Amino acid sequence: MRSARGADGSEIVFTRQERVLLMELSRRPGALLSRSELHRAMAATGRMAGERNVDFIVNRLRARLGDDARAPRFIATQYGEGYVWIAAADRPDGVAAFVVVGPVRGEAQSAAAASLVQGISDQLATLLGSGRKVVLVPDWQGDEAAQVAFALEISLHAELSDLHAAMALRSLPSGRVIATRRARMAQREAAGQGVAIARWARGAIWRHIAVPDGSELLTPSDVPVEIRLNEAGRALTRSPERWREAEAQLRKARDERPGDPSLAILWALNLFARLIQWPPDPGLASPGGATALEDEIETLVLGNLAGIEDNALLKLAAAKLLFFTDRGHLELAEQLADEAFADSTAFGAAYATRGQMLMCRGAIPEAVALYDKGIELAEFGSDFHIYLLVLKCTALMAGNDRPGVARTSEELYLARPNSRWMAPFFISPYDDDLPEPVAAALSAYSPERCQQVLRHLYQTSARHFLAAGHRASVMRGLATGLRRLVGPQAIPDDIARLLAASIR
């Protein structure tokens, strides 16, 4: 197999590595193939590195096939184990969509019913955008060939001049009902009701992805809540400011359930997302803006700990937030993280949270070991994988392991090429010549912009390390590069003093 034909008729020509992997998987449909098995099969190409390079080739192959790791049609991931070829030999009737509106049951033939159902489908497609396909299949039966993330079932009943509608939103392939809605409307007004129902469905999808249900069974590869929030935003918006989507959804949810402790923790996480965003939120530029958000985060977490006692993911989120605000709650944060790890199977999320506290206490090798364990559980190229790699780079910077930083940052760029915008944060203070793209980007900064970048790095990362030497090591690479390219005025006075003190 040298090539394949895409859905648009274009030819996809595979590399030798891609052909070997594709043939190895597709000739054994349904079988779990480990990384080591695939690595051995691909070694014959003579270009293989470590087993993790298998993940890169899988990721590249998915991109070329138009396959989505979260809703795969061809290659499914068994976290921490390997990959499975799930495509059937012939699937002419399969439906591929983010949401299927269907089946539609009951008295669905009237003009009012048809206009309602079509309006729901159209409005949901508009709300989700072009990246998330919505299809209306009134007689859909959930066929096994389908690749669908959610199904919106609708039942209709006409009574005199009214139309009654019952909706059930299911998560697939599990079939679990995640939200229901009952609506009653005048038949003559049915066409205008699609907007409200579509907004309800969109909000329910966001909550399902973002909000950890305390009753759900957790797996070792479950991700921290801050990553779930990001993934929920990614599912519903193409904007890089995903916290804005979360803010809108959380405001609505908190209005409906004002005393819900889980929503309070999620709101605090959304405030955290605003604080770490780059470029910084202009709304936080005023004096005390960031401090006010951290005050609110601290109050929300401490006031809602009792209500999240039985939810391991939310306890880990609370630990992360108390750690981040840096208000003297490190021991409480460590206790919460340890309890969540001891009481649940969410190993991956716990590795990430506990690793941050270990590295900031100075236990760099132990933190890196936890990050590596989390990386083994993470989907290659996923938000969680990228998050862990960035944390690992930070730990290695603090420990002044510059070769380790270089290796890990290259793994980061391999997993997600568009993450190279982060390269300035990982540059070495010992390199005489910066990579040309990095040097060009930094040279364009004004001294004021340089100081803003350095303060952001300090506030979001370096300040959490207890040892001044570790804080200085996190800052030194970027600060040295900016001083070289822009001059000493690029460095804020307090950061300059930190760096000078660390080399005495």
XYZ file of C-alpha atoms in Angstrom:
504
model
C 0.000 0.000 0.000
C 1.741 3.167 -1.218
C -1.232 5.516 -1.126
C -4.915 5.930 -0.360
C -7.723 8.087 -1.670
C -9.060 10.813 0.643
C -12.734 11.702 1.101
C -12.249 14.638 -1.299
C -10.717 12.380 -3.929
C -7.140 13.533 -3.356
C -4.322 10.991 -3.202
C -2.560 10.445 0.137
C 0.958 9.111 -0.438
C 2.389 7.464 2.668
C 6.003 7.479 3.837
C 7.729 4.158 4.371
C 7.256 4.368 8.147
C 3.572 5.216 7.748
C 3.043 2.308 5.333
C 4.644 -0.180 7.709
C 2.605 1.002 10.672
C -0.617 1.126 8.643
C -0.154 -2.384 7.311
C 0.821 -3.771 10.719
C -2.316 -2.360 12.330
C -4.842 -2.959 9.565
C -3.898 -6.583 8.969
C -4.865 -7.354 12.595
C -8.157 -5.471 13.140
C -9.377 -5.431 16.729
C -6.037 -6.620 18.138
C -4.155 -4.546 20.708
C -0.625 -3.906 19.447
C 1.838 -2.549 21.990
C 4.330 0.208 21.271
C 7.148 -2.309 21.472
C 5.477 -4.582 18.863
C 4.978 -1.673 16.485
C 8.488 -0.422 17.163
C 9.962 -3.801 16.189
C 7.880 -3.896 13.003
C 8.982 -0.398 12.016
C 12.651 -0.908 12.874
C 13.130 -2.366 9.416
C 12.803 1.133 7.951
C 16.128 1.963 9.580
C 14.878 5.353 10.788
C 13.256 4.579 14.122
C 14.330 6.200 17.393
C 12.764 5.188 20.725
C 9.377 3.592 21.254
C 7.794 7.024 21.850
C 8.480 7.786 18.181
C 5.743 5.254 17.419
C 3.306 7.750 18.976
C 4.563 10.472 16.660
C 4.069 8.310 13.563
C 0.566 7.337 14.744
C -0.246 10.994 15.347
C 1.026 11.953 11.881
C -0.872 9.102 10.259
C -4.088 10.146 12.002
C -3.657 13.670 10.709
C -3.205 12.427 7.154
C -6.223 10.120 7.397
C -8.393 12.802 8.989
C -8.778 10.660 12.098
C -9.651 12.202 15.483
C -7.963 10.590 18.499
C -10.962 11.498 20.688
C -13.480 9.931 18.285
C -11.376 7.591 16.126
C -12.535 5.910 12.943
C -9.316 4.026 12.232
C -6.795 3.920 15.102
C -7.930 3.777 18.720
C -5.591 4.274 21.679
C -5.449 1.930 24.644
C -3.860 4.293 27.153
C -0.530 3.121 28.488
C -0.645 -0.034 26.336
C -0.774 0.567 22.591
C -3.088 0.909 19.590
C -5.994 -0.937 17.962
C -7.185 -0.819 14.339
C -10.967 -0.364 14.629
C -12.013 0.380 11.058
C -14.297 -2.160 9.429
C -13.444 -3.397 5.951
C -16.547 -1.812 4.404
C -18.607 0.840 6.176
C -20.743 2.503 3.523
C -23.541 3.381 5.925
C -21.441 4.759 8.751
C -22.204 8.237 10.067
C -19.312 10.475 11.056
C -20.329 13.495 13.114
C -19.791 15.205 16.447
C -23.555 15.217 17.089
C -26.351 13.241 15.449
C -29.837 14.658 15.899
C -31.882 11.491 15.957
C -33.724 9.285 16.223
C -36.849 11.414 16.051
C -39.914 9.554 17.316
C -43.612 10.180 17.801
C -45.654 12.658 15.809
C -42.793 13.995 13.761
C -44.533 14.415 10.405
C -46.349 17.686 11.009
C -44.959 20.942 9.674
C -44.478 22.239 13.239
C -42.551 19.136 14.321
C -40.375 19.148 11.206
C -39.543 22.828 11.609
C -38.630 22.304 15.278
C -36.308 19.385 14.578
C -34.659 21.079 11.607
C -34.253 24.256 13.659
C -32.542 22.348 16.485
C -30.125 20.728 14.043
C -29.350 23.961 12.193
C -28.903 26.032 15.340
C -26.697 23.417 16.986
C -24.501 23.309 13.875
C -24.188 27.102 14.014
C -23.341 27.129 17.717
C -20.712 24.389 17.421
C -19.093 25.828 14.295
C -17.647 24.226 11.181
C -15.149 22.088 13.060
C -17.904 20.054 14.769
C -20.271 18.387 12.323
C -23.965 18.047 13.167
C -26.199 15.774 11.081
C -29.934 15.172 11.221
C -30.815 11.474 10.874
C -34.485 11.034 11.933
C -34.404 7.248 11.672
C -30.932 6.800 13.121
C -30.498 3.576 15.079
C -26.984 4.084 16.398
C -25.342 1.735 13.889
C -22.010 0.245 14.896
C -20.241 1.762 11.895
C -20.944 5.289 13.099
C -18.311 7.574 14.542
C -20.422 9.889 16.676
C -19.621 11.621 19.964
C -23.176 12.565 20.988
C -26.730 11.737 19.926
C -29.749 13.954 20.616
C -32.918 11.842 20.696
C -36.214 13.654 20.272
C -39.742 12.393 20.983
C -42.737 14.500 19.920
C -46.404 14.574 20.891
C -49.061 16.891 19.433
C -52.019 17.871 21.596
C -54.573 20.294 20.195
C -52.583 23.436 19.326
C -49.547 22.471 21.398
C -46.442 20.447 20.636
C -44.668 18.540 23.422
C -41.016 17.547 23.033
C -38.821 15.305 25.171
C -35.074 15.323 24.486
C -32.358 12.970 25.707
C -28.692 13.714 24.991
C -26.469 10.627 24.957
C -22.696 10.292 25.097
C -21.453 7.682 22.646
C -20.357 4.969 22.318
C -21.352 4.279 25.938
C -24.959 5.312 25.305
C -25.135 7.020 28.701
C -27.807 9.727 28.975
C -26.047 12.893 30.146
C -28.936 15.386 29.998
C -32.684 15.511 29.397
C -35.099 18.346 28.613
C -38.860 18.688 28.392
C -40.418 21.440 26.293
C -43.978 22.528 25.531
C -44.789 25.094 22.879
C -47.568 26.324 20.646
C -47.276 24.575 17.295
C -47.256 27.906 15.481
C -44.152 28.911 17.506
C -42.233 25.643 17.110
C -39.882 26.964 14.439
C -38.426 29.507 16.868
C -37.743 27.078 19.693
C -34.680 25.461 18.114
C -32.296 28.132 19.417
C -33.071 27.529 23.100
C -32.893 23.749 22.763
C -29.627 23.921 20.786
C -28.095 26.161 23.466
C -29.187 23.695 26.134
C -27.582 20.798 24.213
C -24.349 22.729 23.688
C -24.166 23.581 27.390
C -24.831 19.957 28.365
C -22.001 18.791 26.087
C -19.642 21.307 27.676
C -20.587 20.204 31.205
C -20.143 16.535 30.310
C -16.610 17.126 29.064
C -15.550 19.664 31.694
C -17.262 18.779 34.960
C -16.074 15.651 36.771
C -19.018 13.631 38.047
C -18.220 12.275 41.500
C -20.058 9.039 40.655
C -18.063 8.228 37.515
C -15.356 5.587 37.585
C -11.907 7.067 37.121
C -9.128 5.470 35.093
C -5.355 5.883 35.454
C -5.312 7.994 32.275
C -7.996 10.466 33.428
C -6.695 14.009 33.143
C -6.731 16.871 35.681
C -9.785 19.113 35.737
C -7.832 22.091 34.371
C -7.146 20.002 31.251
C -10.805 18.916 31.031
C -11.834 22.568 31.027
C -9.418 23.267 28.193
C -10.641 20.250 26.209
C -14.262 21.318 26.713
C -13.397 24.750 25.388
C -11.567 23.212 22.436
C -14.647 21.119 21.617
C -16.934 24.144 21.456
C -14.790 27.056 20.290
C -11.832 27.743 18.023
C -10.808 30.814 20.059
C -7.471 30.517 21.908
C -9.131 32.282 24.870
C -11.025 29.151 25.924
C -11.527 30.530 29.424
C -14.140 32.873 27.926
C -16.221 29.887 26.793
C -15.831 28.295 30.215
C -16.777 31.565 31.908
C -20.039 31.797 29.957
C -20.975 28.180 30.659
C -20.016 28.370 34.330
C -21.934 31.614 34.908
C -25.060 29.945 33.625
C -24.487 26.768 35.638
C -23.765 28.693 38.835
C -26.905 30.773 38.371
C -28.863 27.515 38.193
C -26.989 25.837 41.092
C -25.469 28.656 43.176
C -24.381 26.488 46.095
C -22.711 23.707 44.108
C -19.137 23.254 45.439
C -17.941 21.535 42.262
C -18.934 24.570 40.196
C -17.175 26.834 42.684
C -13.920 24.910 42.136
C -14.404 25.028 38.372
C -14.972 28.780 38.560
C -11.721 29.088 40.499
C -9.955 27.040 37.815
C -11.302 29.362 35.166
C -9.885 32.343 37.059
C -6.578 30.456 37.154
C -6.758 30.023 33.364
C -7.084 33.789 32.991
C -4.023 34.336 35.164
C -1.722 32.017 33.206
C -2.908 32.949 29.707
C -0.344 34.347 27.290
C -0.592 37.040 26.066
C -1.934 38.266 29.410
C -5.564 39.265 29.761
C -5.673 43.091 29.359
C -8.357 43.156 32.036
C -5.707 42.209 34.610
C -3.313 45.013 33.711
C -4.598 47.381 36.392
C -2.755 47.400 39.750
C -4.025 44.607 41.951
C -5.973 42.912 39.150
C -4.150 39.579 39.392
C -4.059 39.750 43.188
C -7.830 40.177 43.314
C -8.290 37.042 41.209
C -5.957 35.072 43.462
C -7.913 36.323 46.492
C -11.105 35.018 44.925
C -9.492 31.677 44.043
C -8.265 31.205 47.613
C -11.684 32.050 49.069
C -13.526 29.729 46.695
C -11.259 26.760 47.352
C -11.079 27.064 51.134
C -14.815 27.632 51.358
C -15.743 24.537 49.340
C -13.297 21.829 50.430
C -15.899 19.980 52.504
C -18.210 19.709 49.505
C -15.661 17.984 47.255
C -14.327 15.469 49.762
C -15.515 12.469 47.710
C -14.366 13.741 44.293
C -10.698 12.918 43.674
C -10.324 15.052 40.554
C -11.771 18.115 42.264
C -9.522 17.556 45.299
C -6.534 17.513 42.961
C -7.833 20.715 41.365
C -8.172 22.334 44.801
C -4.612 21.263 45.629
C -3.334 22.757 42.381
C -5.100 26.063 43.043
C -3.881 26.409 46.631
C -0.369 25.625 45.427
C -0.601 28.190 42.613
C -1.915 31.089 44.691
C 1.142 30.735 46.935
C -0.624 31.961 50.087
C 1.022 29.629 52.604
C -1.197 26.593 51.933
C 1.459 24.269 50.481
C 1.120 21.640 53.230
C -2.687 21.570 52.837
C -2.280 21.294 49.065
C 0.099 18.357 49.488
C -2.323 16.663 51.884
C -5.207 17.017 49.414
C -3.091 15.668 46.534
C -1.878 12.705 48.592
C -5.422 11.864 49.723
C -6.750 12.030 46.159
C -3.967 9.738 44.958
C -4.523 7.253 47.795
C -8.298 7.128 47.339
C -8.683 6.958 43.553
C -7.435 5.340 40.366
C -6.768 8.694 38.644
C -3.011 8.149 38.656
C -2.194 10.392 35.688
C -3.919 13.457 37.164
C -2.294 12.809 40.552
C 1.170 12.447 39.000
C 0.851 15.913 37.442
C -0.324 17.613 40.629
C 2.035 15.867 43.047
C 4.958 16.404 40.667
C 4.499 20.176 40.788
C 4.667 20.224 44.570
C 7.696 17.956 44.658
C 9.668 20.034 42.163
C 8.912 23.259 43.993
C 10.145 21.742 47.246
C 13.386 20.925 45.425
C 12.812 17.201 44.764
C 13.522 17.591 41.045
C 14.390 13.941 40.157
C 11.292 12.662 41.981
C 9.078 15.183 40.179
C 10.539 14.278 36.771
C 9.905 10.595 37.513
C 6.226 11.344 38.202
C 5.908 13.389 35.018
C 7.414 10.511 33.028
C 4.846 8.134 34.521
C 2.082 10.537 33.532
C 3.492 10.861 30.021
C 3.294 7.084 29.635
C -0.435 7.260 30.387
C -1.176 10.309 28.213
C -2.446 10.253 24.654
C 0.413 11.378 22.398
C -0.098 14.989 21.349
C -3.067 15.503 23.684
C -3.449 18.576 25.875
C -2.455 16.452 28.881
C 0.682 15.176 27.139
C 1.720 18.753 26.278
C 0.971 19.910 29.834
C 3.198 17.207 31.310
C 6.041 17.955 28.909
C 5.938 21.656 29.818
C 6.003 20.773 33.529
C 8.922 18.429 32.940
C 10.832 21.156 31.070
C 10.196 23.509 33.989
C 11.522 20.999 36.522
C 14.620 20.367 34.416
C 15.224 24.105 34.048
C 15.014 24.530 37.819
C 17.557 21.737 38.213
C 19.776 23.401 35.570
C 19.676 20.225 33.467
C 19.947 22.016 30.141
C 20.547 18.901 28.007
C 17.381 17.447 29.555
C 15.469 20.632 28.757
C 16.655 20.456 25.139
C 15.574 16.822 24.760
C 12.186 17.347 26.401
C 11.400 20.533 24.493
C 12.156 18.720 21.218
C 9.736 15.990 22.298
C 7.205 18.763 22.954
C 7.621 20.238 19.458
C 7.428 16.761 17.943
C 4.162 16.029 19.753
C 2.637 19.383 18.809
C 4.550 21.420 16.216
C 2.595 24.624 16.887
C 3.955 24.640 20.453
C 7.227 26.136 19.184
C 5.964 29.542 20.288
C 7.085 28.394 23.766
C 10.710 27.953 22.641
C 11.939 31.278 24.150
C 10.999 30.046 27.630
C 13.315 27.031 27.268
C 16.434 28.611 25.749
C 19.750 27.951 27.461
C 21.738 30.785 29.040
C 24.913 29.025 27.874
C 24.150 29.139 24.127
C 26.096 31.865 22.319
C 23.778 31.762 19.307
C 20.007 31.539 19.684
C 17.924 29.757 17.035
C 17.120 32.287 14.326
C 13.303 32.261 14.819
C 13.726 32.777 18.573
C 16.274 35.560 18.141
C 14.078 37.318 15.580
C 11.019 37.144 17.827
C 12.813 38.406 20.947
C 14.701 41.153 19.102
C 11.367 42.693 18.117
C 10.338 43.173 21.756
C 10.468 46.575 23.399
C 12.066 46.741 26.859
C 8.564 47.055 28.337
C 7.398 43.937 26.522
C 10.498 42.056 27.698
C 9.741 42.948 31.297
C 6.123 41.822 30.850
C 7.255 38.444 29.487
C 9.712 37.886 32.334
C 7.222 38.886 35.023
C 4.670 36.510 33.512
C 7.156 33.627 33.604
C 8.036 34.463 37.192
C 4.422 34.759 38.390
C 3.134 31.636 36.662
C 6.113 29.374 37.267
C 9.335 30.448 38.966
C 7.875 32.032 42.123
C 6.535 28.669 43.340
C 10.012 27.183 43.860
C 11.084 27.477 47.475
C 14.811 27.712 46.681
C 16.019 31.011 45.210
C 18.537 29.081 43.096
C 15.739 27.101 41.437
C 13.752 30.282 40.791
C 16.808 31.858 39.199
C 17.483 28.791 37.030
C 13.927 28.911 35.619
C 14.384 32.601 34.731
C 17.999 32.663 33.593
C 17.710 31.348 30.022
C 15.057 33.795 28.831
C 16.515 36.688 30.837
C 19.987 36.116 29.394
C 18.650 36.001 25.866
C 16.656 39.216 26.292
C 19.602 41.028 27.912
C 21.795 40.053 24.959
C 19.297 41.116 22.303
C 17.562 44.116 23.878
C 19.872 45.254 26.673
C 19.889 45.340 30.477
C 16.762 47.520 30.546
C 14.821 44.414 29.452
C 15.199 42.860 32.918
C 13.014 43.998 35.844
C 15.096 45.084 38.840
C 13.820 42.381 41.196
C 14.538 39.617 38.678
C 17.989 41.089 37.972
C 18.726 40.964 41.717
C 17.514 37.357 41.909
C 19.825 36.335 39.063
C 22.805 38.227 40.462
C 22.383 36.744 43.941
C 22.295 33.196 42.589
C 25.769 33.422 41.012
C 27.626 34.985 43.946
